[in-house]
mmCIF file with all atom_site columns, C-alpha atoms in Angstrom:
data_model
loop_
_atom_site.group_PDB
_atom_site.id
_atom_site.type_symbol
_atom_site.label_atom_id
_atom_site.label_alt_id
_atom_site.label_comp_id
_atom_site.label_asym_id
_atom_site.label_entity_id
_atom_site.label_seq_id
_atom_site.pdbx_PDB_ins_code
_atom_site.Cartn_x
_atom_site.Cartn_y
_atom_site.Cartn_z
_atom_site.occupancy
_atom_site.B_iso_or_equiv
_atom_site.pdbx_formal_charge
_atom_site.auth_seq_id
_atom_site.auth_comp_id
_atom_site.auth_asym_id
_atom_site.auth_atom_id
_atom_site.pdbx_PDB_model_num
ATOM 1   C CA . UNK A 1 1   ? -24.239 -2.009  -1.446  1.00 0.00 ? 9   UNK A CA 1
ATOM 2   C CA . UNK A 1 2   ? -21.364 -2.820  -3.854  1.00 0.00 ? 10  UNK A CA 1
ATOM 3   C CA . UNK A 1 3   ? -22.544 -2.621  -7.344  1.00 0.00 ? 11  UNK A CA 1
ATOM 4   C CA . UNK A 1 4   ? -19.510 -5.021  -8.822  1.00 0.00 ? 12  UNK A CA 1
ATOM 5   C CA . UNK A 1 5   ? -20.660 -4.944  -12.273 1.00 0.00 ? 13  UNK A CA 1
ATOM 6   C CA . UNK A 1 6   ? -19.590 -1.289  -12.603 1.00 0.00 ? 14  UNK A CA 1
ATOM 7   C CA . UNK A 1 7   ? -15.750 -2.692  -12.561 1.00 0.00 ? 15  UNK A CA 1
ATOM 8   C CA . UNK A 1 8   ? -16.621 -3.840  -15.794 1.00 0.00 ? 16  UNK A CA 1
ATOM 9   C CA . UNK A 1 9   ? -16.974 -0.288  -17.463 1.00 0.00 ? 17  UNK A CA 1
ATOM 10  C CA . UNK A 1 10  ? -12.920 0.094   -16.120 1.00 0.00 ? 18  UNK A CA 1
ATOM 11  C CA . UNK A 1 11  ? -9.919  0.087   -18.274 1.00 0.00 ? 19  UNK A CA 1
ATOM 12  C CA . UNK A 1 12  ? -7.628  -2.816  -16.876 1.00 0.00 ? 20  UNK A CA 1
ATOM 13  C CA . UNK A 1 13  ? -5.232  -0.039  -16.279 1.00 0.00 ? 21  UNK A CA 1
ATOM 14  C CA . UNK A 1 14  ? -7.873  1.441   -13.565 1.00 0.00 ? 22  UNK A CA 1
ATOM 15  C CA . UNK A 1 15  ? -8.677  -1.889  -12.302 1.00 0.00 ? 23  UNK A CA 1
ATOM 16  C CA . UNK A 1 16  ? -5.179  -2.803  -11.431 1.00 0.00 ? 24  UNK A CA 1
ATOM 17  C CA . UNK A 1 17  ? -4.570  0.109   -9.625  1.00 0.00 ? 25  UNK A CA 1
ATOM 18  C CA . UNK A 1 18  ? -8.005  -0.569  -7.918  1.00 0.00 ? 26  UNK A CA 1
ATOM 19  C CA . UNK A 1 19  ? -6.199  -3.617  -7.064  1.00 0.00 ? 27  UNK A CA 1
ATOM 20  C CA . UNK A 1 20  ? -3.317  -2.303  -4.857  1.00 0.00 ? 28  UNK A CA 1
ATOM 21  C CA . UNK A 1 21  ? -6.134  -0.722  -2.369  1.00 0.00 ? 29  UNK A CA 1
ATOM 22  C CA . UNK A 1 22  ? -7.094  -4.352  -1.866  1.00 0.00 ? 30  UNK A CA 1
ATOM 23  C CA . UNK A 1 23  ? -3.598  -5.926  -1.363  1.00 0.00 ? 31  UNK A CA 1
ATOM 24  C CA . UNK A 1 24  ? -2.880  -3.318  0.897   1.00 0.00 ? 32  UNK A CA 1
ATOM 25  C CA . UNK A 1 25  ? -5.882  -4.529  3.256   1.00 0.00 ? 33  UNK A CA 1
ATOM 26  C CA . UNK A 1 26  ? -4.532  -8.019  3.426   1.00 0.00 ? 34  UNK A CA 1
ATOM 27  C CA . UNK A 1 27  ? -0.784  -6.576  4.112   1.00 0.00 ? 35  UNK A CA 1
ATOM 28  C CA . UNK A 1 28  ? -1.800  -4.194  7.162   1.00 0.00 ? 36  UNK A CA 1
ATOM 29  C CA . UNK A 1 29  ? -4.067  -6.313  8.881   1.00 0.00 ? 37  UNK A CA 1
ATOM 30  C CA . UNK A 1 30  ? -5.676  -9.992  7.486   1.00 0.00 ? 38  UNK A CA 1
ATOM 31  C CA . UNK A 1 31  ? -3.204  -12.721 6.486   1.00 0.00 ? 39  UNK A CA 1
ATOM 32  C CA . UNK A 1 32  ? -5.228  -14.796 5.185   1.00 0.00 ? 40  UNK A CA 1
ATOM 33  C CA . UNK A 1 33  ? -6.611  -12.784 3.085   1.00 0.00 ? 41  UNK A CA 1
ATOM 34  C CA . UNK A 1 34  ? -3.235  -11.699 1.510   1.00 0.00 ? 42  UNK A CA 1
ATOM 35  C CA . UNK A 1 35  ? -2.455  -15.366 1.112   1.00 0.00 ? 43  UNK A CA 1
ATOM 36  C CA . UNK A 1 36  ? -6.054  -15.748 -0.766  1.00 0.00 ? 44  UNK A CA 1
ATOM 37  C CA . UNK A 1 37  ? -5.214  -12.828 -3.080  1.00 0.00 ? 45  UNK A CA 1
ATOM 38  C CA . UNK A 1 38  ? -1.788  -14.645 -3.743  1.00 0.00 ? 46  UNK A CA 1
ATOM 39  C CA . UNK A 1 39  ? -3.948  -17.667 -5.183  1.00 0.00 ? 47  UNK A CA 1
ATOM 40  C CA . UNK A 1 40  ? -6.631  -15.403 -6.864  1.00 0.00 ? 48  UNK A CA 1
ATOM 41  C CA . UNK A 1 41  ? -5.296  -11.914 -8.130  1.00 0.00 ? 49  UNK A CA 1
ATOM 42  C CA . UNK A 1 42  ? -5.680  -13.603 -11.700 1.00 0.00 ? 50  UNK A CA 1
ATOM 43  C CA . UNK A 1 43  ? -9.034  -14.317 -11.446 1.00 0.00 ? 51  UNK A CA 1
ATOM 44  C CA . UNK A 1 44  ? -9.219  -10.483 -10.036 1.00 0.00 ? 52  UNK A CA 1
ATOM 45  C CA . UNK A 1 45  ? -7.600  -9.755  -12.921 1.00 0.00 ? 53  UNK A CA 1
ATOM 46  C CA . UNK A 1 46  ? -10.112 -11.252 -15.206 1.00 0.00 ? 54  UNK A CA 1
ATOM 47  C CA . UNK A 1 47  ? -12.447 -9.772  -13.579 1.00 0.00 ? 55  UNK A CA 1
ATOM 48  C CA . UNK A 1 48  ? -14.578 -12.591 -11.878 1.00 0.00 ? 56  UNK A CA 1
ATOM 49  C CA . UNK A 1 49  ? -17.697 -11.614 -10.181 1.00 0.00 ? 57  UNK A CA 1
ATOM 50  C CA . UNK A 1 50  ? -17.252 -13.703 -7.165  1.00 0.00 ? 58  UNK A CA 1
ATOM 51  C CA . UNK A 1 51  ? -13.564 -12.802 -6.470  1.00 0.00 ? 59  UNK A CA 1
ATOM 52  C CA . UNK A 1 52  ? -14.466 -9.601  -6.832  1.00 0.00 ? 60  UNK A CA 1
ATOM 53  C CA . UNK A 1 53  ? -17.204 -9.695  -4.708  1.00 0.00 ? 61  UNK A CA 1
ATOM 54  C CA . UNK A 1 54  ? -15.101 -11.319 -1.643  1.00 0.00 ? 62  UNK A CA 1
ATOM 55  C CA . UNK A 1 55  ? -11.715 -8.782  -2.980  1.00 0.00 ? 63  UNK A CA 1
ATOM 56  C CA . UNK A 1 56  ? -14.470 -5.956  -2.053  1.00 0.00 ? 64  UNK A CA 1
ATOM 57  C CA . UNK A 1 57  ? -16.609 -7.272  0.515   1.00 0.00 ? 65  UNK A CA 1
ATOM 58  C CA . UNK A 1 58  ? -13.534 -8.619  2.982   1.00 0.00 ? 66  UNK A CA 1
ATOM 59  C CA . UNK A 1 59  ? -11.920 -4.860  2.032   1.00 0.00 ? 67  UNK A CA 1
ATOM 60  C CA . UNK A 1 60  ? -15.059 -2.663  3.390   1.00 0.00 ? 68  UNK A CA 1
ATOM 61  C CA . UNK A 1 61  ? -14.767 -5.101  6.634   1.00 0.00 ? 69  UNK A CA 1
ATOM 62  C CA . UNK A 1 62  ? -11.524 -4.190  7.789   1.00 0.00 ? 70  UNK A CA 1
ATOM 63  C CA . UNK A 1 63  ? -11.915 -0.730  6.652   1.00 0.00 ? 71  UNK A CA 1
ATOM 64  C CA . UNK A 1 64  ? -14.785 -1.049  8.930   1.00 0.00 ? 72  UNK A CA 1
ATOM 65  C CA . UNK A 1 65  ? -12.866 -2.614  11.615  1.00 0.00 ? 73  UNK A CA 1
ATOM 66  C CA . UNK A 1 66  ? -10.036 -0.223  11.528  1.00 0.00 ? 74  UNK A CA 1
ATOM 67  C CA . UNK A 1 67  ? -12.458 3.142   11.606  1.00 0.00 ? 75  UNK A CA 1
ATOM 68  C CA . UNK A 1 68  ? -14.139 1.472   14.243  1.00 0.00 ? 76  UNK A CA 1
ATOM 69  C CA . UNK A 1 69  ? -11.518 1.174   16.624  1.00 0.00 ? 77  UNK A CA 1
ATOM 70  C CA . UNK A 1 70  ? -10.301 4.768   15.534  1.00 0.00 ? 78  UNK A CA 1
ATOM 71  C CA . UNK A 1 71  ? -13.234 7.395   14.867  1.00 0.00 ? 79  UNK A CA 1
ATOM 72  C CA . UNK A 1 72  ? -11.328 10.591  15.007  1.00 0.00 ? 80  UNK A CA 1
ATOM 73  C CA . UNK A 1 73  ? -7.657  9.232   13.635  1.00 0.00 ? 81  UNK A CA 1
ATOM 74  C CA . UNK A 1 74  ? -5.648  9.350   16.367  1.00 0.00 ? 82  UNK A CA 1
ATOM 75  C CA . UNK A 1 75  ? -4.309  6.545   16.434  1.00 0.00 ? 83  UNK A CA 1
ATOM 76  C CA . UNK A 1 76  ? -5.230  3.414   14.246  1.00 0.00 ? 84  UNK A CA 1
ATOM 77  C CA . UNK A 1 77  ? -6.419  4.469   11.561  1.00 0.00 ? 85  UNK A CA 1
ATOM 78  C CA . UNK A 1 78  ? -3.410  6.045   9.893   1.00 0.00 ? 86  UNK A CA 1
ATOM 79  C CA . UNK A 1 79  ? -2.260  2.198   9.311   1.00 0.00 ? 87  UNK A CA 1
ATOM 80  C CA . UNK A 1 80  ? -4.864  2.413   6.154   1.00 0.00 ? 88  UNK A CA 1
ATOM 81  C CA . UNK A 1 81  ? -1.950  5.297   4.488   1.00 0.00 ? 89  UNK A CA 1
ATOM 82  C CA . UNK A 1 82  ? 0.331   2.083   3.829   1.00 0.00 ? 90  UNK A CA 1
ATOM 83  C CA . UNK A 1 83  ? 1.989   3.086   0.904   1.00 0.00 ? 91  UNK A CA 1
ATOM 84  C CA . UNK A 1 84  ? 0.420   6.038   0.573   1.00 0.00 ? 92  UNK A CA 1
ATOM 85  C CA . UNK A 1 85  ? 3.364   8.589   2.227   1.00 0.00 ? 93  UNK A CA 1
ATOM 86  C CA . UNK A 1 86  ? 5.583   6.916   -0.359  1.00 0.00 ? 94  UNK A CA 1
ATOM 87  C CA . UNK A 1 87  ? 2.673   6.609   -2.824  1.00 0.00 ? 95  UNK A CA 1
ATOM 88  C CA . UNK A 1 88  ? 1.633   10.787  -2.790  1.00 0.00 ? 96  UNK A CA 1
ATOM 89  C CA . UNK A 1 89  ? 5.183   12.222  -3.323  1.00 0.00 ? 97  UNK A CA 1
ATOM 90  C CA . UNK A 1 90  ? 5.203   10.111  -6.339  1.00 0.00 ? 98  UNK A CA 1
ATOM 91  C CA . UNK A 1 91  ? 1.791   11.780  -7.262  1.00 0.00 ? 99  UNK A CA 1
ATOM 92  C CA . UNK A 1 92  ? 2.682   15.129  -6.637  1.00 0.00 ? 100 UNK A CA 1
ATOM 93  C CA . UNK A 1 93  ? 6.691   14.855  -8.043  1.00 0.00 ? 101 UNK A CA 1
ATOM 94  C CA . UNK A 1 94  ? 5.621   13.113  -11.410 1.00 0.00 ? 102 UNK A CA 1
ATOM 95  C CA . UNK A 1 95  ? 2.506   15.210  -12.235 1.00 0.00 ? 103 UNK A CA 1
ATOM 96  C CA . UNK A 1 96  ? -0.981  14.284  -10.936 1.00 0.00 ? 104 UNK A CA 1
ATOM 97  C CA . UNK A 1 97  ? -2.554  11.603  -13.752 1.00 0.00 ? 105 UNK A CA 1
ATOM 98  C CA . UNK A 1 98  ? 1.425   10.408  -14.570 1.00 0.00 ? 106 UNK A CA 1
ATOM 99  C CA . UNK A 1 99  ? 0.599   7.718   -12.054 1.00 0.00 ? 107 UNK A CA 1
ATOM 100 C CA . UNK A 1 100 ? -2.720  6.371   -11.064 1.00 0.00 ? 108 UNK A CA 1
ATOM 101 C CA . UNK A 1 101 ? -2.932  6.719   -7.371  1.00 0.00 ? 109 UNK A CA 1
ATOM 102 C CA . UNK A 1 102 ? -3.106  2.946   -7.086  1.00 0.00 ? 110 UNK A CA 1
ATOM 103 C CA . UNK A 1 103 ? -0.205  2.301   -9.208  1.00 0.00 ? 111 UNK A CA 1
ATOM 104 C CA . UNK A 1 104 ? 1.473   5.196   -6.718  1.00 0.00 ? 112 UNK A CA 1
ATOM 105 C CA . UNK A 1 105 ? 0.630   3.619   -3.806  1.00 0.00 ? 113 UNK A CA 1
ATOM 106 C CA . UNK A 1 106 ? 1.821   -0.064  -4.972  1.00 0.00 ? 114 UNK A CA 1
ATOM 107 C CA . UNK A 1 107 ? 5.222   1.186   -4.990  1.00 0.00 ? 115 UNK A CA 1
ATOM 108 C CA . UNK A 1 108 ? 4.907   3.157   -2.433  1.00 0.00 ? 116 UNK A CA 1
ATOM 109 C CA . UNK A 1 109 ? 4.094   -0.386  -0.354  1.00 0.00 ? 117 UNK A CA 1
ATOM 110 C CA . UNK A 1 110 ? 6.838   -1.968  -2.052  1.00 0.00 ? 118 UNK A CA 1
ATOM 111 C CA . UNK A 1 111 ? 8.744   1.001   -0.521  1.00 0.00 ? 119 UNK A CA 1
ATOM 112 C CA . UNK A 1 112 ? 7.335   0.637   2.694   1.00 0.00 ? 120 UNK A CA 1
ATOM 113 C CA . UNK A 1 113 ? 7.957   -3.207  2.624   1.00 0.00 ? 121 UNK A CA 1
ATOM 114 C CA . UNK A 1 114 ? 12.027  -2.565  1.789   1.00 0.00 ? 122 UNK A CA 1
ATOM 115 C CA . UNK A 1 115 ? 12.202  0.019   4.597   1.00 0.00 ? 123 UNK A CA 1
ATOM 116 C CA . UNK A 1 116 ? 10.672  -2.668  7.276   1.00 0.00 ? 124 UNK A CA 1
ATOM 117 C CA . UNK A 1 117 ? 13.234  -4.928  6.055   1.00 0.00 ? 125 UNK A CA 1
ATOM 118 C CA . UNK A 1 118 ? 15.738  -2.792  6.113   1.00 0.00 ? 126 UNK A CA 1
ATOM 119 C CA . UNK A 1 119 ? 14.737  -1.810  9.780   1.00 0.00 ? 127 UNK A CA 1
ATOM 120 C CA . UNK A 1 120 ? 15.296  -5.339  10.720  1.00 0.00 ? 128 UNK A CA 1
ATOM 121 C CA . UNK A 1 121 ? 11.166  -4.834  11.964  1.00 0.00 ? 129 UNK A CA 1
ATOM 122 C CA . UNK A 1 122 ? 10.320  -7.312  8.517   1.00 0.00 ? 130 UNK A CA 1
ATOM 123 C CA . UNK A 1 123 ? 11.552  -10.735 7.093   1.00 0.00 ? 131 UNK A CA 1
ATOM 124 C CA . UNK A 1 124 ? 13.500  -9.687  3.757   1.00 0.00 ? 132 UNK A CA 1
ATOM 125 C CA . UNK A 1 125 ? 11.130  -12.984 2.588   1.00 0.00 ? 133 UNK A CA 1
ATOM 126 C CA . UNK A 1 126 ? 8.172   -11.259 2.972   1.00 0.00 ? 134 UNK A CA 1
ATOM 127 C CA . UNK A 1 127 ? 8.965   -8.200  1.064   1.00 0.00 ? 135 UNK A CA 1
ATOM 128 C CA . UNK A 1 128 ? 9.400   -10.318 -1.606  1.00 0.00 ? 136 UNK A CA 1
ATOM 129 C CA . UNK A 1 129 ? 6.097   -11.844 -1.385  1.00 0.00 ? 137 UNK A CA 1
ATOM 130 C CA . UNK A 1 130 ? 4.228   -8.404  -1.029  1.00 0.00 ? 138 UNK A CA 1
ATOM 131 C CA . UNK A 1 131 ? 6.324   -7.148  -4.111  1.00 0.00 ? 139 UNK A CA 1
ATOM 132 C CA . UNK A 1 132 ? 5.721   -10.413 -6.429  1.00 0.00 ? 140 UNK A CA 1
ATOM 133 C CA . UNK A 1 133 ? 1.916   -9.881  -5.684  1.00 0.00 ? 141 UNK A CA 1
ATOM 134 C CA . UNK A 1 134 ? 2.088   -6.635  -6.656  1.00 0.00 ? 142 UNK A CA 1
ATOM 135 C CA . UNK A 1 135 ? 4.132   -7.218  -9.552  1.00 0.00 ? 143 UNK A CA 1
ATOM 136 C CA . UNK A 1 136 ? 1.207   -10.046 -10.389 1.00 0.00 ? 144 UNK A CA 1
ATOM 137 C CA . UNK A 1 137 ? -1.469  -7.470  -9.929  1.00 0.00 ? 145 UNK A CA 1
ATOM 138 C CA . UNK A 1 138 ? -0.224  -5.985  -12.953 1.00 0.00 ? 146 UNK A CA 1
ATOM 139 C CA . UNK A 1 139 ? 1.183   -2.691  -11.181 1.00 0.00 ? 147 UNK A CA 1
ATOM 140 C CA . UNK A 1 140 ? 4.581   -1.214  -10.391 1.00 0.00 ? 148 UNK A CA 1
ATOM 141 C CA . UNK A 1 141 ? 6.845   -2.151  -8.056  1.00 0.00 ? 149 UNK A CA 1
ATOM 142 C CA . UNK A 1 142 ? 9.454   0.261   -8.552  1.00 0.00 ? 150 UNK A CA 1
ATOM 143 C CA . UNK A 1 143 ? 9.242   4.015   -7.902  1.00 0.00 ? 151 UNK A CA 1
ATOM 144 C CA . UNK A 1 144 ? 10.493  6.689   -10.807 1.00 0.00 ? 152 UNK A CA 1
ATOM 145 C CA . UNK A 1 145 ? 14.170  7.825   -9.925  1.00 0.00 ? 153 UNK A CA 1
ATOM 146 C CA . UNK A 1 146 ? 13.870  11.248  -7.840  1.00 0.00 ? 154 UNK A CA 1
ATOM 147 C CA . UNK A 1 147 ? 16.271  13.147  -6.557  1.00 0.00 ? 155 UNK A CA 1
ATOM 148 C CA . UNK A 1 148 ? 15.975  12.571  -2.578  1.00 0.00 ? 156 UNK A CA 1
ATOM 149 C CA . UNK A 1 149 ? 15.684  15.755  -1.066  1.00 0.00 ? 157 UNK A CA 1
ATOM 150 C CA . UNK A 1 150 ? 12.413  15.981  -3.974  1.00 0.00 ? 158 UNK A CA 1
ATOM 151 C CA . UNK A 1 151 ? 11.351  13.017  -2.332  1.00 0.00 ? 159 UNK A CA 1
ATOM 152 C CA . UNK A 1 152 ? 12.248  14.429  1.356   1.00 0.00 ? 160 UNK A CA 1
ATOM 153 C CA . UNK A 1 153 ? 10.756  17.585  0.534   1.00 0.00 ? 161 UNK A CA 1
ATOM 154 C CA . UNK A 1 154 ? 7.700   16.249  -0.372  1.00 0.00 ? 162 UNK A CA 1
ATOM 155 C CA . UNK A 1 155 ? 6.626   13.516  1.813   1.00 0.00 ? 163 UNK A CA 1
ATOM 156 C CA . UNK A 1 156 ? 7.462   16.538  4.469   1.00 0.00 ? 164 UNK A CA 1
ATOM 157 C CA . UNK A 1 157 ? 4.216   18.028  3.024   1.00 0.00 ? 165 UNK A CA 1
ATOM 158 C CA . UNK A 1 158 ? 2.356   14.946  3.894   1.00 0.00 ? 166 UNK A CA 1
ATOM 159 C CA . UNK A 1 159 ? -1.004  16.128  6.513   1.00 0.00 ? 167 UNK A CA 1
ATOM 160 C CA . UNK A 1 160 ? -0.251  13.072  8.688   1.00 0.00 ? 168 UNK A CA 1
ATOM 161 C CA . UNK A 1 161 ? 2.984   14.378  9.475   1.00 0.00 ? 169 UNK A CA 1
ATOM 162 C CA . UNK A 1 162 ? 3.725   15.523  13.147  1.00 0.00 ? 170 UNK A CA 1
ATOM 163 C CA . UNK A 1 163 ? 6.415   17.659  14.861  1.00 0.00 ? 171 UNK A CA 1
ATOM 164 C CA . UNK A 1 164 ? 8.146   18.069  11.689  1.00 0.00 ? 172 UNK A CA 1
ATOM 165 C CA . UNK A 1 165 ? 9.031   14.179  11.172  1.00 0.00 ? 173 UNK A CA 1
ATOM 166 C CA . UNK A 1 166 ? 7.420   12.064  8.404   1.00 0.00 ? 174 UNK A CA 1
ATOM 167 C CA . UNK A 1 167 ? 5.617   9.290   9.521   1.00 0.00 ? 175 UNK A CA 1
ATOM 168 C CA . UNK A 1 168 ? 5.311   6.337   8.219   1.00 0.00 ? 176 UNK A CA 1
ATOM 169 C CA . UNK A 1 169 ? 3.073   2.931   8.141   1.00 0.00 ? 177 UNK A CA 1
ATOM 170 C CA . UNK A 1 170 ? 5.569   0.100   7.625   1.00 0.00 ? 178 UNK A CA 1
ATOM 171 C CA . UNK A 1 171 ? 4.926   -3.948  7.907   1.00 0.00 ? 179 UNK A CA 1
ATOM 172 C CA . UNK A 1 172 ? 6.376   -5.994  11.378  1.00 0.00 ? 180 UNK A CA 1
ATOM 173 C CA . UNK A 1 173 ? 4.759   -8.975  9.188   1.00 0.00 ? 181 UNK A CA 1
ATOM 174 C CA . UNK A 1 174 ? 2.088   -9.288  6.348   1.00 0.00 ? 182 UNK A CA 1
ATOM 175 C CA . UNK A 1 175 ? -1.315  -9.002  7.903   1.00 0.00 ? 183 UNK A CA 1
ATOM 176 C CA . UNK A 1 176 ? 0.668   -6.483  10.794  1.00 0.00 ? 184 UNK A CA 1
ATOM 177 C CA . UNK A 1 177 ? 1.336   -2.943  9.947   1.00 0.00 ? 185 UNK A CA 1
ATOM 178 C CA . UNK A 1 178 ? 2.787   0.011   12.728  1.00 0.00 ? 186 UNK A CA 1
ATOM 179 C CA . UNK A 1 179 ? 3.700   3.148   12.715  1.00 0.00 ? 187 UNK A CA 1
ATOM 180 C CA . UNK A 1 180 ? 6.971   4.609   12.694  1.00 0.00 ? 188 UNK A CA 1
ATOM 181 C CA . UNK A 1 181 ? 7.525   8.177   13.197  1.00 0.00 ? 189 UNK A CA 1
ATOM 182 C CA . UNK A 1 182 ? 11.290  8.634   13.325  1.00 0.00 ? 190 UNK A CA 1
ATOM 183 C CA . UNK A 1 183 ? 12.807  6.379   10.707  1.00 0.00 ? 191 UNK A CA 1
ATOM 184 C CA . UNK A 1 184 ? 16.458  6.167   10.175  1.00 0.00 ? 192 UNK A CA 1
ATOM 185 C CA . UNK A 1 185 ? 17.783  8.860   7.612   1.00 0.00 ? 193 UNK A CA 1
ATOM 186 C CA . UNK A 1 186 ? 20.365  6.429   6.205   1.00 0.00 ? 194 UNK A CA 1
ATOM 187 C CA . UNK A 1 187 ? 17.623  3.569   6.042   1.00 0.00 ? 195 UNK A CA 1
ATOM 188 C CA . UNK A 1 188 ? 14.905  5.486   4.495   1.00 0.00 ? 196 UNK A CA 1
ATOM 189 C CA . UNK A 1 189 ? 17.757  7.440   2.107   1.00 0.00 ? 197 UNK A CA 1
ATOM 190 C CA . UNK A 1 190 ? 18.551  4.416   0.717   1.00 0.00 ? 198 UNK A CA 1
ATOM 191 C CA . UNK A 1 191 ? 15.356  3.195   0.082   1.00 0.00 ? 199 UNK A CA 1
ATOM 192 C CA . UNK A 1 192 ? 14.604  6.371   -2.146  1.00 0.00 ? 200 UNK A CA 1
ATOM 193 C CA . UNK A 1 193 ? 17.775  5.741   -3.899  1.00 0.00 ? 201 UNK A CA 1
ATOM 194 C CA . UNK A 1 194 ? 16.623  2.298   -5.273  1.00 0.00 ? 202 UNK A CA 1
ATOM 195 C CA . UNK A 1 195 ? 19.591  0.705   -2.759  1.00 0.00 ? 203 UNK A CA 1
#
């Protein structure tokens, strides 16, 4: 049970950031959904009750779908942390409360999104979409300049890390996420340096 109406006791600040949990369903695994969000984050925005209601029901079923198929997160699983290796060193470099996790994490997909595309794994087109959507949902799209070995030395720290290398949950397509545990220095160098 989803009680929506509590959304309405949310600063739009929070609510945004709520909003980047939801995008980042449609990116990693449902298409059509993204594309729905893309005609609806407005009415999100505003804070309709029956957008809302399908933002948050269609969210807890591929949550559900991706636990499912991974109980113990071995596998999976770890594509729900889209944005979120990006998305914690922010957190933890700026000051916990700086950045709402959310608004973290939406850059942190945006980040995600460039380093696919950079990989040659994404279309450079749909990047763009993921970031304007973003962008519409009211949150950032662009991390806070950080030195990179802050950044390297803190999404190094990250628990999903293995063997030493950082991994990462990067986009082959929107609605198709993977996971990439070795990615290029250069690549992922430049992405932290806003190139």
């Amino acid at each position: 049970i989803a009680d929506t109406g509590t959304l309405d006791t949310l600063p739009d600040r929070e609510l945004c950031a709520g909003l980047a949990e939801v995008i980042k369903y449609g990116a990693i695994r449902d298409l059509p959904f993204f594309e729905w969000m893309e005609a609806n984050v407005e009415r999100l925005r505003e804070r309709d009750s029956e957008a809302l209601a399908h933002a948050i029901g269609r969210s807890c079923e591929i949550k559900a779908e991706i636990v499912a198929l991974d109980e113990r997160e071995a596998g999976p699983r770890a594509l729900l942390n889209l944005g979120h290796t990006f998305g914690h060193a922010i957190e933890t470099l700026e000051g916990y409360g700086t950045w709402l996790h959310g608004e973290a994490v939406a850059a942190g997909m945006v980040m995600a999104a460039r380093l696919s595309a950079r990989l040659g794994r994404l279309a450079p087109s749909d990047a763009r979409r993921l970031e304007a959507l973003i962008r519409r949902a009211g949150l950032p799209v662009d991390p806070p300049v950080l030195a990179i070995g802050a950044w390297l030395d803190a999404m190094g720290r990250d628990k999903k890390n293995e063997s030493g290398r950082i991994t990462f949950i990067l986009l082959e397509r929107l609605g198709a996420a993977f996971i990439e545990k070795a990615a290029p220095a250069r690549e992922l160098e430049a992405v932290l340096s806003g190139a």
